[in-house]
PDB file of C-alpha atoms and ligand atoms in Angstrom:
ATOM      1  CA  UNK A 549     218.266 140.516 -78.722  1.00 40.00           C
ATOM      2  CA  UNK A 550     216.629 142.586 -75.769  1.00 46.00           C
ATOM      3  CA  UNK A 551     213.005 141.519 -76.992  1.00 50.00           C
ATOM      4  CA  UNK A 552     213.656 137.664 -76.749  1.00 53.00           C
ATOM      5  CA  UNK A 553     211.554 135.770 -73.983  1.00 54.00           C
ATOM      6  CA  UNK A 554     214.359 134.845 -71.098  1.00 58.00           C
ATOM      7  CA  UNK A 555     213.405 132.822 -68.129  1.00 77.00           C
ATOM      8  CA  UNK A 556     211.915 135.369 -65.873  1.00 88.00           C
ATOM      9  CA  UNK A 557     214.125 134.337 -62.574  1.00 91.00           C
ATOM     10  CA  UNK A 558     213.810 136.910 -59.836  1.00 91.00           C
ATOM     11  CA  UNK A 559     217.177 138.706 -59.800  1.00 92.00           C
ATOM     12  CA  UNK A 560     217.115 139.695 -56.128  1.00 87.00           C
ATOM     13  CA  UNK A 561     214.782 139.167 -53.018  1.00 92.00           C
ATOM     14  CA  UNK A 562     213.638 142.898 -51.649  1.00 95.00           C
ATOM     15  CA  UNK A 563     215.857 144.428 -49.438  1.00 96.00           C
ATOM     16  CA  UNK A 564     214.647 145.124 -45.772  1.00 96.00           C
ATOM     17  CA  UNK A 565     215.671 148.615 -46.206  1.00 95.00           C
ATOM     18  CA  UNK A 566     216.418 151.318 -48.857  1.00 96.00           C
ATOM     19  CA  UNK A 567     219.739 152.652 -50.123  1.00 95.00           C
ATOM     20  CA  UNK A 568     220.574 156.024 -48.958  1.00 96.00           C
ATOM     21  CA  UNK A 569     220.251 157.297 -52.726  1.00 96.00           C
ATOM     22  CA  UNK A 570     216.681 155.609 -52.911  1.00 97.00           C
ATOM     23  CA  UNK A 571     215.466 157.211 -49.807  1.00 97.00           C
ATOM     24  CA  UNK A 572     216.910 160.687 -50.851  1.00 97.00           C
ATOM     25  CA  UNK A 573     214.811 160.284 -54.159  1.00 97.00           C
ATOM     26  CA  UNK A 574     211.469 159.006 -52.313  1.00 98.00           C
ATOM     27  CA  UNK A 575     211.945 162.341 -50.372  1.00 98.00           C
ATOM     28  CA  UNK A 576     212.767 164.689 -53.009  1.00 98.00           C
ATOM     29  CA  UNK A 577     209.914 163.394 -55.478  1.00 98.00           C
ATOM     30  CA  UNK A 578     207.803 163.119 -52.583  1.00 98.00           C
ATOM     31  CA  UNK A 579     206.971 159.359 -53.950  1.00 98.00           C
ATOM     32  CA  UNK A 580     204.306 157.147 -52.135  1.00 98.00           C
ATOM     33  CA  UNK A 581     204.337 153.129 -51.894  1.00 98.00           C
ATOM     34  CA  UNK A 582     202.094 151.964 -55.089  1.00 98.00           C
ATOM     35  CA  UNK A 583     199.868 149.197 -54.629  1.00 98.00           C
ATOM     36  CA  UNK A 584     201.414 147.553 -57.645  1.00 98.00           C
ATOM     37  CA  UNK A 585     204.697 147.827 -55.961  1.00 98.00           C
ATOM     38  CA  UNK A 586     207.425 150.556 -56.507  1.00 98.00           C
ATOM     39  CA  UNK A 587     206.698 153.991 -55.561  1.00 98.00           C
ATOM     40  CA  UNK A 588     204.865 156.772 -57.489  1.00 98.00           C
ATOM     41  CA  UNK A 589     203.546 160.304 -57.318  1.00 98.00           C
ATOM     42  CA  UNK A 590     201.009 161.791 -59.747  1.00 98.00           C
ATOM     43  CA  UNK A 591     202.739 164.922 -61.230  1.00 98.00           C
ATOM     44  CA  UNK A 592     200.067 166.089 -63.687  1.00 98.00           C
ATOM     45  CA  UNK A 593     196.135 165.464 -64.294  1.00 98.00           C
ATOM     46  CA  UNK A 594     194.660 167.120 -67.141  1.00 97.00           C
ATOM     47  CA  UNK A 595     191.415 168.726 -64.854  1.00 95.00           C
ATOM     48  CA  UNK A 596     191.330 171.559 -67.480  1.00 96.00           C
ATOM     49  CA  UNK A 597     190.791 168.885 -70.346  1.00 98.00           C
ATOM     50  CA  UNK A 598     187.996 166.650 -69.751  1.00 97.00           C
ATOM     51  CA  UNK A 599     186.592 164.235 -72.120  1.00 97.00           C
ATOM     52  CA  UNK A 600     183.826 161.660 -72.630  1.00 96.00           C
ATOM     53  CA  UNK A 601     184.817 158.166 -71.307  1.00 97.00           C
ATOM     54  CA  UNK A 602     185.740 156.399 -74.365  1.00 97.00           C
ATOM     55  CA  UNK A 603     185.707 152.923 -72.610  1.00 96.00           C
ATOM     56  CA  UNK A 604     181.848 153.042 -72.208  1.00 95.00           C
ATOM     57  CA  UNK A 605     181.460 152.615 -76.214  1.00 93.00           C
ATOM     58  CA  UNK A 606     185.028 151.184 -76.979  1.00 92.00           C
ATOM     59  CA  UNK A 607     186.715 149.127 -74.270  1.00 93.00           C
ATOM     60  CA  UNK A 608     189.893 147.479 -75.125  1.00 95.00           C
ATOM     61  CA  UNK A 609     189.279 143.744 -75.841  1.00 95.00           C
ATOM     62  CA  UNK A 610     188.897 141.686 -72.378  1.00 96.00           C
ATOM     63  CA  UNK A 611     188.907 137.959 -73.121  1.00 96.00           C
ATOM     64  CA  UNK A 612     187.561 137.646 -69.367  1.00 95.00           C
ATOM     65  CA  UNK A 613     184.653 140.024 -69.728  1.00 90.00           C
ATOM     66  CA  UNK A 614     181.761 139.367 -68.119  1.00 79.00           C
ATOM     67  CA  UNK A 615     179.124 140.803 -70.419  1.00 68.00           C
ATOM     68  CA  UNK A 616     176.373 141.161 -68.468  1.00 63.00           C
ATOM     69  CA  UNK A 617     178.683 143.152 -65.928  1.00 62.00           C
ATOM     70  CA  UNK A 618     180.170 145.297 -68.867  1.00 60.00           C
ATOM     71  CA  UNK A 619     176.504 146.031 -69.955  1.00 57.00           C
ATOM     72  CA  UNK A 620     175.614 147.211 -66.381  1.00 57.00           C
ATOM     73  CA  UNK A 621     178.786 149.196 -66.177  1.00 60.00           C
ATOM     74  CA  UNK A 622     178.098 150.794 -69.494  1.00 56.00           C
ATOM     75  CA  UNK A 623     174.677 151.570 -68.358  1.00 54.00           C
ATOM     76  CA  UNK A 624     176.100 153.139 -65.487  1.00 56.00           C
ATOM     77  CA  UNK A 625     175.930 157.059 -66.211  1.00 57.00           C
ATOM     78  CA  UNK A 626     177.615 160.094 -63.689  1.00 63.00           C
ATOM     79  CA  UNK A 627     180.584 159.387 -61.995  1.00 69.00           C
ATOM     80  CA  UNK A 628     182.211 157.155 -64.837  1.00 92.00           C
ATOM     81  CA  UNK A 629     180.813 159.510 -67.612  1.00 95.00           C
ATOM     82  CA  UNK A 630     184.376 161.273 -68.273  1.00 96.00           C
ATOM     83  CA  UNK A 631     187.666 160.867 -68.096  1.00 97.00           C
ATOM     84  CA  UNK A 632     190.625 163.781 -67.956  1.00 98.00           C
ATOM     85  CA  UNK A 633     192.494 163.666 -71.346  1.00 98.00           C
ATOM     86  CA  UNK A 634     195.838 162.380 -69.488  1.00 98.00           C
ATOM     87  CA  UNK A 635     197.748 161.721 -66.136  1.00 98.00           C
ATOM     88  CA  UNK A 636     201.475 161.404 -65.652  1.00 98.00           C
ATOM     89  CA  UNK A 637     203.161 159.754 -62.950  1.00 98.00           C
ATOM     90  CA  UNK A 638     207.029 159.375 -61.676  1.00 98.00           C
ATOM     91  CA  UNK A 639     207.360 155.438 -61.030  1.00 98.00           C
ATOM     92  CA  UNK A 640     210.430 154.157 -59.344  1.00 98.00           C
ATOM     93  CA  UNK A 641     211.559 150.722 -58.461  1.00 98.00           C
ATOM     94  CA  UNK A 642     213.956 150.287 -55.572  1.00 97.00           C
ATOM     95  CA  UNK A 643     216.000 147.416 -54.091  1.00 96.00           C
ATOM     96  CA  UNK A 644     213.263 147.690 -51.332  1.00 97.00           C
ATOM     97  CA  UNK A 645     210.497 147.371 -53.688  1.00 98.00           C
ATOM     98  CA  UNK A 646     211.906 145.778 -56.795  1.00 97.00           C
ATOM     99  CA  UNK A 647     208.896 144.699 -58.733  1.00 98.00           C
ATOM    100  CA  UNK A 648     205.400 146.015 -60.178  1.00 98.00           C
ATOM    101  CA  UNK A 649     202.949 143.075 -59.827  1.00 98.00           C
ATOM    102  CA  UNK A 650     201.063 142.162 -63.202  1.00 98.00           C
ATOM    103  CA  UNK A 651     197.996 144.336 -63.755  1.00 98.00           C
ATOM    104  CA  UNK A 652     196.228 146.287 -66.821  1.00 98.00           C
ATOM    105  CA  UNK A 653     194.612 149.181 -67.600  1.00 98.00           C
ATOM    106  CA  UNK A 654     192.165 150.167 -70.189  1.00 98.00           C
ATOM    107  CA  UNK A 655     194.049 153.348 -70.748  1.00 98.00           C
ATOM    108  CA  UNK A 656     197.317 153.113 -72.909  1.00 98.00           C
ATOM    109  CA  UNK A 657     200.476 154.553 -71.445  1.00 98.00           C
ATOM    110  CA  UNK A 658     203.398 155.828 -72.591  1.00 98.00           C
ATOM    111  CA  UNK A 659     206.626 155.143 -70.636  1.00 98.00           C
ATOM    112  CA  UNK A 660     209.609 157.181 -70.317  1.00 98.00           C
ATOM    113  CA  UNK A 661     213.028 156.085 -68.941  1.00 98.00           C
ATOM    114  CA  UNK A 662     215.041 158.637 -66.739  1.00 97.00           C
ATOM    115  CA  UNK A 663     217.564 156.116 -64.938  1.00 96.00           C
ATOM    116  CA  UNK A 664     218.557 152.607 -63.762  1.00 97.00           C
ATOM    117  CA  UNK A 665     217.195 149.670 -65.623  1.00 97.00           C
ATOM    118  CA  UNK A 666     214.438 147.362 -65.301  1.00 98.00           C
ATOM    119  CA  UNK A 667     212.758 144.466 -67.150  1.00 97.00           C
ATOM    120  CA  UNK A 668     209.238 144.489 -68.636  1.00 98.00           C
ATOM    121  CA  UNK A 669     207.227 141.805 -69.156  1.00 98.00           C
ATOM    122  CA  UNK A 670     203.915 142.227 -71.450  1.00 98.00           C
ATOM    123  CA  UNK A 671     201.138 139.562 -71.918  1.00 98.00           C
ATOM    124  CA  UNK A 672     199.415 140.747 -74.841  1.00 98.00           C
ATOM    125  CA  UNK A 673     195.768 139.655 -73.574  1.00 98.00           C
ATOM    126  CA  UNK A 674     193.996 141.732 -75.742  1.00 96.00           C
ATOM    127  CA  UNK A 675     194.747 139.812 -78.725  1.00 96.00           C
ATOM    128  CA  UNK A 676     194.769 136.594 -77.019  1.00 97.00           C
ATOM    129  CA  UNK A 677     192.374 133.620 -79.186  1.00 94.00           C
ATOM    130  CA  UNK A 678     191.630 132.128 -75.856  1.00 95.00           C
ATOM    131  CA  UNK A 679     193.686 129.214 -76.421  1.00 96.00           C
ATOM    132  CA  UNK A 680     194.988 127.843 -73.013  1.00 95.00           C
ATOM    133  CA  UNK A 681     198.729 128.902 -73.143  1.00 97.00           C
ATOM    134  CA  UNK A 682     198.433 130.798 -76.354  1.00 97.00           C
ATOM    135  CA  UNK A 683     199.052 134.477 -75.338  1.00 98.00           C
ATOM    136  CA  UNK A 684     201.973 136.199 -76.559  1.00 97.00           C
ATOM    137  CA  UNK A 685     204.335 137.262 -74.049  1.00 97.00           C
ATOM    138  CA  UNK A 686     206.770 140.048 -74.918  1.00 97.00           C
ATOM    139  CA  UNK A 687     209.902 141.066 -72.739  1.00 97.00           C
ATOM    140  CA  UNK A 688     212.677 143.734 -72.968  1.00 97.00           C
ATOM    141  CA  UNK A 689     214.840 145.538 -70.838  1.00 97.00           C
ATOM    142  CA  UNK A 690     214.456 149.697 -70.410  1.00 98.00           C
ATOM    143  CA  UNK A 691     217.538 151.451 -69.663  1.00 98.00           C
ATOM    144  CA  UNK A 692     219.954 153.966 -71.268  1.00 96.00           C
ATOM    145  CA  UNK A 693     221.876 151.283 -73.191  1.00 97.00           C
ATOM    146  CA  UNK A 694     220.076 152.088 -76.430  1.00 97.00           C
ATOM    147  CA  UNK A 695     223.011 150.811 -78.400  1.00 97.00           C
ATOM    148  CA  UNK A 696     222.441 147.454 -76.848  1.00 97.00           C
ATOM    149  CA  UNK A 697     219.040 147.516 -77.400  1.00 97.00           C
ATOM    150  CA  UNK A 698     217.463 148.914 -74.212  1.00 98.00           C
ATOM    151  CA  UNK A 699     214.380 150.930 -74.595  1.00 98.00           C
ATOM    152  CA  UNK A 700     214.170 154.876 -73.547  1.00 98.00           C
ATOM    153  CA  UNK A 701     210.288 154.974 -74.582  1.00 98.00           C
ATOM    154  CA  UNK A 702     207.789 152.079 -74.798  1.00 98.00           C
ATOM    155  CA  UNK A 703     203.970 152.078 -75.136  1.00 98.00           C
ATOM    156  CA  UNK A 704     201.732 149.791 -73.115  1.00 97.00           C
ATOM    157  CA  UNK A 705     198.442 149.505 -74.860  1.00 97.00           C
ATOM    158  CA  UNK A 706     195.039 149.428 -73.094  1.00 98.00           C
ATOM    159  CA  UNK A 707     194.028 145.597 -71.948  1.00 98.00           C
ATOM    160  CA  UNK A 708     197.616 144.203 -71.974  1.00 98.00           C
ATOM    161  CA  UNK A 709     198.894 142.616 -68.828  1.00 98.00           C
ATOM    162  CA  UNK A 710     202.351 144.217 -67.640  1.00 98.00           C
ATOM    163  CA  UNK A 711     204.802 143.626 -64.754  1.00 98.00           C
ATOM    164  CA  UNK A 712     208.497 145.042 -64.256  1.00 98.00           C
ATOM    165  CA  UNK A 713     211.518 144.277 -62.197  1.00 98.00           C
ATOM    166  CA  UNK A 714     214.697 146.124 -61.178  1.00 97.00           C
ATOM    167  CA  UNK A 715     217.678 144.956 -62.953  1.00 96.00           C
ATOM    168  CA  UNK A 716     221.449 146.356 -61.649  1.00 93.00           C
ATOM    169  CA  UNK A 717     222.996 149.137 -63.498  1.00 88.00           C
ATOM    170  CA  UNK A 718     222.104 152.127 -65.121  1.00 85.00           C
ATOM    171  CA  UNK A 719     222.468 154.836 -62.783  1.00 81.00           C
ATOM    172  CA  UNK A 720     226.333 155.168 -62.280  1.00 78.00           C
ATOM    173  CA  UNK A 721     226.335 152.990 -59.198  1.00 77.00           C
ATOM    174  CA  UNK A 722     224.106 155.142 -57.158  1.00 83.00           C
ATOM    175  CA  UNK A 723     221.804 152.275 -56.500  1.00 89.00           C
ATOM    176  CA  UNK A 724     218.696 154.638 -56.386  1.00 95.00           C
ATOM    177  CA  UNK A 725     216.825 152.352 -58.690  1.00 97.00           C
ATOM    178  CA  UNK A 726     214.860 152.545 -61.800  1.00 98.00           C
ATOM    179  CA  UNK A 727     213.137 155.833 -62.361  1.00 98.00           C
ATOM    180  CA  UNK A 728     210.673 156.434 -65.373  1.00 98.00           C
ATOM    181  CA  UNK A 729     207.473 158.305 -66.114  1.00 98.00           C
ATOM    182  CA  UNK A 730     204.207 157.065 -67.045  1.00 99.00           C
ATOM    183  CA  UNK A 731     201.931 159.277 -69.266  1.00 98.00           C
ATOM    184  CA  UNK A 732     198.164 157.693 -69.064  1.00 98.00           C
ATOM    185  CA  UNK A 733     195.948 158.436 -72.199  1.00 98.00           C
ATOM    186  CA  UNK A 734     192.997 158.995 -71.284  1.00 98.00           C
ATOM    187  CA  UNK A 735     193.977 159.442 -67.713  1.00 98.00           C
ATOM    188  CA  UNK A 736     194.416 157.116 -65.016  1.00 98.00           C
ATOM    189  CA  UNK A 737     191.198 155.791 -62.879  1.00 97.00           C
ATOM    190  CA  UNK A 738     191.173 152.882 -60.636  1.00 96.00           C
ATOM    191  CA  UNK A 739     187.964 151.711 -61.989  1.00 95.00           C
ATOM    192  CA  UNK A 740     189.718 150.863 -65.437  1.00 97.00           C
ATOM    193  CA  UNK A 741     192.720 149.020 -63.761  1.00 97.00           C
ATOM    194  CA  UNK A 742     192.816 145.462 -62.400  1.00 97.00           C
ATOM    195  CA  UNK A 743     195.307 143.020 -60.946  1.00 98.00           C
ATOM    196  CA  UNK A 744     196.141 139.719 -62.983  1.00 98.00           C
ATOM    197  CA  UNK A 745     195.234 136.713 -60.806  1.00 98.00           C
ATOM    198  CA  UNK A 746     197.601 133.504 -60.840  1.00 98.00           C
ATOM    199  CA  UNK A 747     194.165 131.438 -62.391  1.00 98.00           C
ATOM    200  CA  UNK A 748     194.225 133.746 -65.289  1.00 98.00           C
ATOM    201  CA  UNK A 749     198.020 133.789 -65.880  1.00 98.00           C
ATOM    202  CA  UNK A 750     197.788 129.728 -66.143  1.00 98.00           C
ATOM    203  CA  UNK A 751     195.070 130.207 -68.700  1.00 98.00           C
ATOM    204  CA  UNK A 752     197.222 132.759 -70.715  1.00 98.00           C
ATOM    205  CA  UNK A 753     200.754 131.318 -70.715  1.00 98.00           C
ATOM    206  CA  UNK A 754     200.253 127.904 -69.730  1.00 97.00           C
ATOM    207  CA  UNK A 755     201.042 126.053 -66.323  1.00 97.00           C
ATOM    208  CA  UNK A 756     204.824 125.694 -67.070  1.00 95.00           C
ATOM    209  CA  UNK A 757     205.452 129.402 -67.780  1.00 96.00           C
ATOM    210  CA  UNK A 758     202.965 130.777 -65.114  1.00 97.00           C
ATOM    211  CA  UNK A 759     204.890 128.977 -62.277  1.00 96.00           C
ATOM    212  CA  UNK A 760     207.994 130.750 -63.650  1.00 96.00           C
ATOM    213  CA  UNK A 761     206.030 134.164 -63.363  1.00 97.00           C
ATOM    214  CA  UNK A 762     204.190 133.304 -60.215  1.00 97.00           C
ATOM    215  CA  UNK A 763     206.355 135.720 -58.045  1.00 97.00           C
ATOM    216  CA  UNK A 764     205.222 138.651 -60.569  1.00 98.00           C
ATOM    217  CA  UNK A 765     201.777 137.858 -59.474  1.00 98.00           C
ATOM    218  CA  UNK A 766     200.331 140.081 -56.612  1.00 98.00           C
ATOM    219  CA  UNK A 767     199.119 137.717 -53.739  1.00 94.00           C
TER     220      UNK A 767
HETATM  221  N1  GUN B1075     199.591 154.152 -62.457  1.00 63.95           N
HETATM  222  C1  GUN B1075     199.697 154.806 -63.587  1.00 63.95           C
HETATM  223  N2  GUN B1075     199.322 156.053 -63.659  1.00 63.95           N
HETATM  224  C2  GUN B1075     198.767 156.378 -62.216  1.00 63.95           C
HETATM  225  C3  GUN B1075     198.136 157.070 -61.510  1.00 63.95           C
HETATM  226  O1  GUN B1075     197.893 158.311 -61.632  1.00 63.95           O
HETATM  227  N3  GUN B1075     197.730 156.943 -60.405  1.00 63.95           N
HETATM  228  C4  GUN B1075     197.961 155.485 -59.766  1.00 63.95           C
HETATM  229  N4  GUN B1075     197.545 155.135 -58.499  1.00 63.95           N
HETATM  230  N5  GUN B1075     198.659 154.665 -60.297  1.00 63.95           N
HETATM  231  C5  GUN B1075     198.986 154.641 -61.646  1.00 63.95           C
END
């Protein structure tokens, strides 16, 4: 039920100002604006547990990979040779910043719900066969209503594109938004991250669905 594909319509536009509850939470947790949308703070990075960068030898499947560029990156030694074992962030969607735009990471990410409700949209580009419009789309609601199929934990695999947007409810009327934690394994680096373009979205899901999801693509 919760993982059927809905029509992806924006439930509400971003408010000009944040609610008092959201402002309090942002200050209490020392959150900053995230380039994806929403707010975040990194709460843990395993500096004492450094591992070889697994993506130099086994990157997740990338249907858009430029093989020459990938080979050059793989040859690049030094700064990109290692990763921390994991990083953890708080991530908050609010009325003022209610969506996380489509992006992907080479690392896998475990998400853990704390409060509020949101919808996640996943594009399984890592398993896409290259047929225009043939990419599997998955969507579900995250929140405390486990009896209604809402998720408390959800995994995003490396190479999948992900977007999210705030829904009403789930925080006892406080209006602070949807607060989760994300544990990235191996640890987050911007070089493992990229945003989805509208052109790629059209290739993955076809023109009609891409138009429906355009508002989730970062401009
Ligand atoms: N998204 C998931 N984890 C992180 C992180 O540690 N830093 C940033 N900037 N974005 C993230």
